[in-house]
Amino acid sequence: MRLLVLDLDGTLWDHKDASRLTPPYEFHGDYLVDSAGQELHLFPGVRGFLEWAGGRFVLSIASWNVEERVRPILEGFGLWDYFTFPKIENHPNKGDMIRRTVEELRSIGHDIDGVIYVDDREVHIDGVRMAVPGVDFVHMWVDVNSFEGLKQLLQKLG
């Protein structure tokens, strides 16, 4: 099975640094408001995409964020349970995050035969390629312009 690793900020939602949001959060469908009045919106199609992808890939996260701030956002939107061994860590080494996720999945019997990494920024891809040779990278909002487009691209990749 293939592993599909998603970034969060600027990829699943419009906020560029969700760690800067201040709990408690008020959830309103596909957006939230933090205690300071800042908003974070899921991009259109995220929920349907995760439902579709969850039946075809092992889903995980590699996010440079503070888990104590961001996990409650995923839980509040009802998205947390889509992900296996998600990594939300306060450092930029996404290659290490993804490498450890692959190792953890293999340790519980998953046969990971490929990794696809989706991020809105390409700044991390060299490190990811060094840590996880052969990874496929999808530059969100450049290679595709919607979650429907991401679904179509992933169907072509097989």
mmCIF file of C-alpha atoms in Angstrom:
data_model
loop_
_atom_site.group_PDB
_atom_site.id
_atom_site.type_symbol
_atom_site.label_atom_id
_atom_site.label_comp_id
_atom_site.label_asym_id
_atom_site.label_seq_id
_atom_site.Cartn_x
_atom_site.Cartn_y
_atom_site.Cartn_z
ATOM 1 C CA MET A 1 0.000 0.000 0.000
ATOM 2 C CA ARG A 2 1.147 3.546 -0.641
ATOM 3 C CA LEU A 3 1.582 6.140 2.072
ATOM 4 C CA LEU A 4 0.083 9.579 1.390
ATOM 5 C CA VAL A 5 1.601 12.256 3.637
ATOM 6 C CA LEU A 6 -0.063 15.650 3.838
ATOM 7 C CA ASP A 7 1.127 19.007 5.092
ATOM 8 C CA LEU A 8 -1.431 21.115 6.985
ATOM 9 C CA ASP A 9 -0.780 24.885 6.826
ATOM 10 C CA GLY A 10 -1.578 26.167 3.349
ATOM 11 C CA THR A 11 -2.389 22.638 2.178
ATOM 12 C CA LEU A 12 -5.440 21.368 4.090
ATOM 13 C CA TRP A 13 -6.408 24.810 5.355
ATOM 14 C CA ASP A 14 -5.840 28.437 4.452
ATOM 15 C CA HIS A 15 -3.947 29.523 7.578
ATOM 16 C CA LYS A 16 -0.171 29.691 7.126
ATOM 17 C CA ASP A 17 0.717 28.963 10.777
ATOM 18 C CA ALA A 18 -2.031 27.317 12.815
ATOM 19 C CA SER A 19 0.306 27.160 15.820
ATOM 20 C CA ARG A 20 -0.223 30.907 16.214
ATOM 21 C CA LEU A 21 -3.944 30.420 16.841
ATOM 22 C CA THR A 22 -5.102 30.665 20.444
ATOM 23 C CA PRO A 23 -7.488 28.120 21.957
ATOM 24 C CA PRO A 24 -10.250 27.665 22.706
ATOM 25 C CA TYR A 25 -11.519 27.290 19.154
ATOM 26 C CA GLU A 26 -15.111 27.725 17.995
ATOM 27 C CA PHE A 27 -15.954 25.407 15.100
ATOM 28 C CA HIS A 28 -18.456 26.410 12.416
ATOM 29 C CA GLY A 29 -18.641 23.702 9.752
ATOM 30 C CA ASP A 30 -15.479 24.055 7.674
ATOM 31 C CA TYR A 31 -13.954 26.978 9.536
ATOM 32 C CA LEU A 32 -13.002 27.924 13.072
ATOM 33 C CA VAL A 33 -12.505 31.102 15.056
ATOM 34 C CA ASP A 34 -9.861 31.219 17.782
ATOM 35 C CA SER A 35 -10.132 33.174 21.052
ATOM 36 C CA ALA A 36 -8.535 36.237 19.404
ATOM 37 C CA GLY A 37 -10.989 36.231 16.490
ATOM 38 C CA GLN A 38 -8.602 34.780 13.892
ATOM 39 C CA GLU A 39 -10.155 32.389 11.388
ATOM 40 C CA LEU A 40 -8.899 29.192 9.795
ATOM 41 C CA HIS A 41 -10.822 27.678 6.857
ATOM 42 C CA LEU A 42 -10.531 24.168 5.461
ATOM 43 C CA PHE A 43 -9.995 24.309 1.726
ATOM 44 C CA PRO A 44 -13.034 23.199 -0.301
ATOM 45 C CA GLY A 45 -13.157 19.453 -0.843
ATOM 46 C CA VAL A 46 -10.836 18.438 2.015
ATOM 47 C CA ARG A 47 -13.389 16.234 3.777
ATOM 48 C CA GLY A 48 -14.464 14.407 0.625
ATOM 49 C CA PHE A 49 -10.856 13.965 -0.450
ATOM 50 C CA LEU A 50 -9.837 12.414 2.887
ATOM 51 C CA GLU A 51 -12.827 10.073 2.756
ATOM 52 C CA TRP A 52 -11.834 8.971 -0.758
ATOM 53 C CA ALA A 53 -8.097 8.747 -0.036
ATOM 54 C CA GLY A 54 -8.583 6.886 3.247
ATOM 55 C CA GLY A 55 -9.820 3.869 1.313
ATOM 56 C CA ARG A 56 -6.862 3.863 -1.069
ATOM 57 C CA PHE A 57 -3.808 4.963 0.921
ATOM 58 C CA VAL A 58 -2.419 4.959 4.412
ATOM 59 C CA LEU A 59 -2.808 8.633 5.352
ATOM 60 C CA SER A 60 -0.432 10.559 7.574
ATOM 61 C CA ILE A 61 0.733 14.090 8.333
ATOM 62 C CA ALA A 62 4.122 15.825 8.292
ATOM 63 C CA SER A 63 3.615 19.309 9.708
ATOM 64 C CA TRP A 64 5.969 21.888 11.202
ATOM 65 C CA ASN A 65 3.638 23.003 13.980
ATOM 66 C CA VAL A 66 2.946 22.709 17.701
ATOM 67 C CA GLU A 67 0.844 19.581 18.214
ATOM 68 C CA GLU A 68 -0.861 20.922 21.348
ATOM 69 C CA ARG A 69 -2.316 23.760 19.227
ATOM 70 C CA VAL A 70 -2.993 21.881 15.992
ATOM 71 C CA ARG A 71 -4.262 18.461 17.040
ATOM 72 C CA PRO A 72 -7.379 20.036 18.637
ATOM 73 C CA ILE A 73 -8.088 21.703 15.285
ATOM 74 C CA LEU A 74 -8.002 18.376 13.449
ATOM 75 C CA GLU A 75 -10.092 16.762 16.191
ATOM 76 C CA GLY A 76 -12.606 19.620 16.165
ATOM 77 C CA PHE A 77 -13.097 19.256 12.419
ATOM 78 C CA GLY A 78 -13.424 15.472 12.839
ATOM 79 C CA LEU A 79 -10.309 14.803 10.730
ATOM 80 C CA TRP A 80 -7.822 13.374 13.242
ATOM 81 C CA ASP A 81 -8.916 9.753 12.870
ATOM 82 C CA TYR A 82 -8.122 9.674 9.139
ATOM 83 C CA PHE A 83 -4.388 9.722 9.938
ATOM 84 C CA THR A 84 -2.002 6.995 11.066
ATOM 85 C CA PHE A 85 1.142 8.000 13.003
ATOM 86 C CA PRO A 86 0.702 11.715 12.194
ATOM 87 C CA LYS A 87 3.729 13.886 12.866
ATOM 88 C CA ILE A 88 3.044 17.428 14.038
ATOM 89 C CA GLU A 89 6.344 18.646 15.408
ATOM 90 C CA ASN A 90 7.920 22.015 16.080
ATOM 91 C CA HIS A 91 10.807 21.657 13.609
ATOM 92 C CA PRO A 92 11.152 21.742 9.807
ATOM 93 C CA ASN A 93 12.666 18.265 9.257
ATOM 94 C CA LYS A 94 9.781 16.697 7.369
ATOM 95 C CA GLY A 95 12.090 14.094 5.847
ATOM 96 C CA ASP A 96 12.720 12.672 9.308
ATOM 97 C CA MET A 97 9.002 12.824 10.135
ATOM 98 C CA ILE A 98 8.111 10.835 7.018
ATOM 99 C CA ARG A 99 10.984 8.354 7.441
ATOM 100 C CA ARG A 100 9.851 7.605 11.004
ATOM 101 C CA THR A 101 6.239 7.207 9.865
ATOM 102 C CA VAL A 102 7.316 4.633 7.263
ATOM 103 C CA GLU A 103 9.352 2.772 9.910
ATOM 104 C CA GLU A 104 6.421 2.768 12.353
ATOM 105 C CA LEU A 105 4.010 1.488 9.706
ATOM 106 C CA ARG A 106 6.383 -1.295 8.696
ATOM 107 C CA SER A 107 6.881 -2.249 12.359
ATOM 108 C CA ILE A 108 3.152 -3.044 12.658
ATOM 109 C CA GLY A 109 3.058 -5.033 9.429
ATOM 110 C CA HIS A 110 2.187 -2.508 6.720
ATOM 111 C CA ASP A 111 3.914 -3.149 3.396
ATOM 112 C CA ILE A 112 4.614 0.411 2.251
ATOM 113 C CA ASP A 113 5.528 0.262 -1.432
ATOM 114 C CA GLY A 114 5.649 3.991 -2.097
ATOM 115 C CA VAL A 115 5.322 7.420 -0.517
ATOM 116 C CA ILE A 116 3.523 10.469 -1.886
ATOM 117 C CA TYR A 117 4.136 13.773 -0.112
ATOM 118 C CA VAL A 118 1.779 16.738 -0.638
ATOM 119 C CA ASP A 119 2.811 20.237 0.461
ATOM 120 C CA ASP A 120 2.056 23.792 -0.623
ATOM 121 C CA ARG A 121 5.751 24.680 -0.353
ATOM 122 C CA GLU A 122 8.691 22.947 -1.988
ATOM 123 C CA VAL A 123 11.228 24.144 0.587
ATOM 124 C CA HIS A 124 11.226 20.760 2.382
ATOM 125 C CA ILE A 125 11.361 18.437 -0.622
ATOM 126 C CA ASP A 126 15.163 18.058 -0.860
ATOM 127 C CA GLY A 127 15.322 16.902 2.756
ATOM 128 C CA VAL A 128 12.377 14.581 2.208
ATOM 129 C CA ARG A 129 14.026 13.046 -0.866
ATOM 130 C CA MET A 130 17.250 12.446 1.076
ATOM 131 C CA ALA A 131 15.394 10.741 3.942
ATOM 132 C CA VAL A 132 12.855 8.876 1.778
ATOM 133 C CA PRO A 133 14.357 8.027 -1.622
ATOM 134 C CA GLY A 134 11.836 7.620 -4.412
ATOM 135 C CA VAL A 135 9.166 9.781 -2.786
ATOM 136 C CA ASP A 136 6.667 11.346 -5.188
ATOM 137 C CA PHE A 137 6.048 15.040 -4.486
ATOM 138 C CA VAL A 138 2.839 16.896 -5.313
ATOM 139 C CA HIS A 139 3.189 20.666 -5.052
ATOM 140 C CA MET A 140 -0.287 21.669 -3.900
ATOM 141 C CA TRP A 141 -1.739 24.716 -5.708
ATOM 142 C CA VAL A 142 0.966 24.405 -8.409
ATOM 143 C CA ASP A 143 0.691 20.827 -9.712
ATOM 144 C CA VAL A 144 -3.038 20.792 -8.890
ATOM 145 C CA ASN A 145 -5.423 23.595 -7.996
ATOM 146 C CA SER A 146 -8.050 21.753 -5.920
ATOM 147 C CA PHE A 147 -8.629 18.604 -3.927
ATOM 148 C CA GLU A 148 -10.599 17.210 -6.854
ATOM 149 C CA GLY A 149 -7.515 17.842 -8.993
ATOM 150 C CA LEU A 150 -5.346 16.094 -6.393
ATOM 151 C CA LYS A 151 -7.692 13.103 -6.472
ATOM 152 C CA GLN A 152 -7.459 12.935 -10.273
ATOM 153 C CA LEU A 153 -3.648 13.182 -10.194
ATOM 154 C CA LEU A 154 -3.387 10.425 -7.591
ATOM 155 C CA GLN A 155 -5.654 8.193 -9.692
ATOM 156 C CA LYS A 156 -3.240 8.662 -12.617
ATOM 157 C CA LEU A 157 -0.259 7.812 -10.405
ATOM 158 C CA GLY A 158 -1.961 4.493 -9.600
#
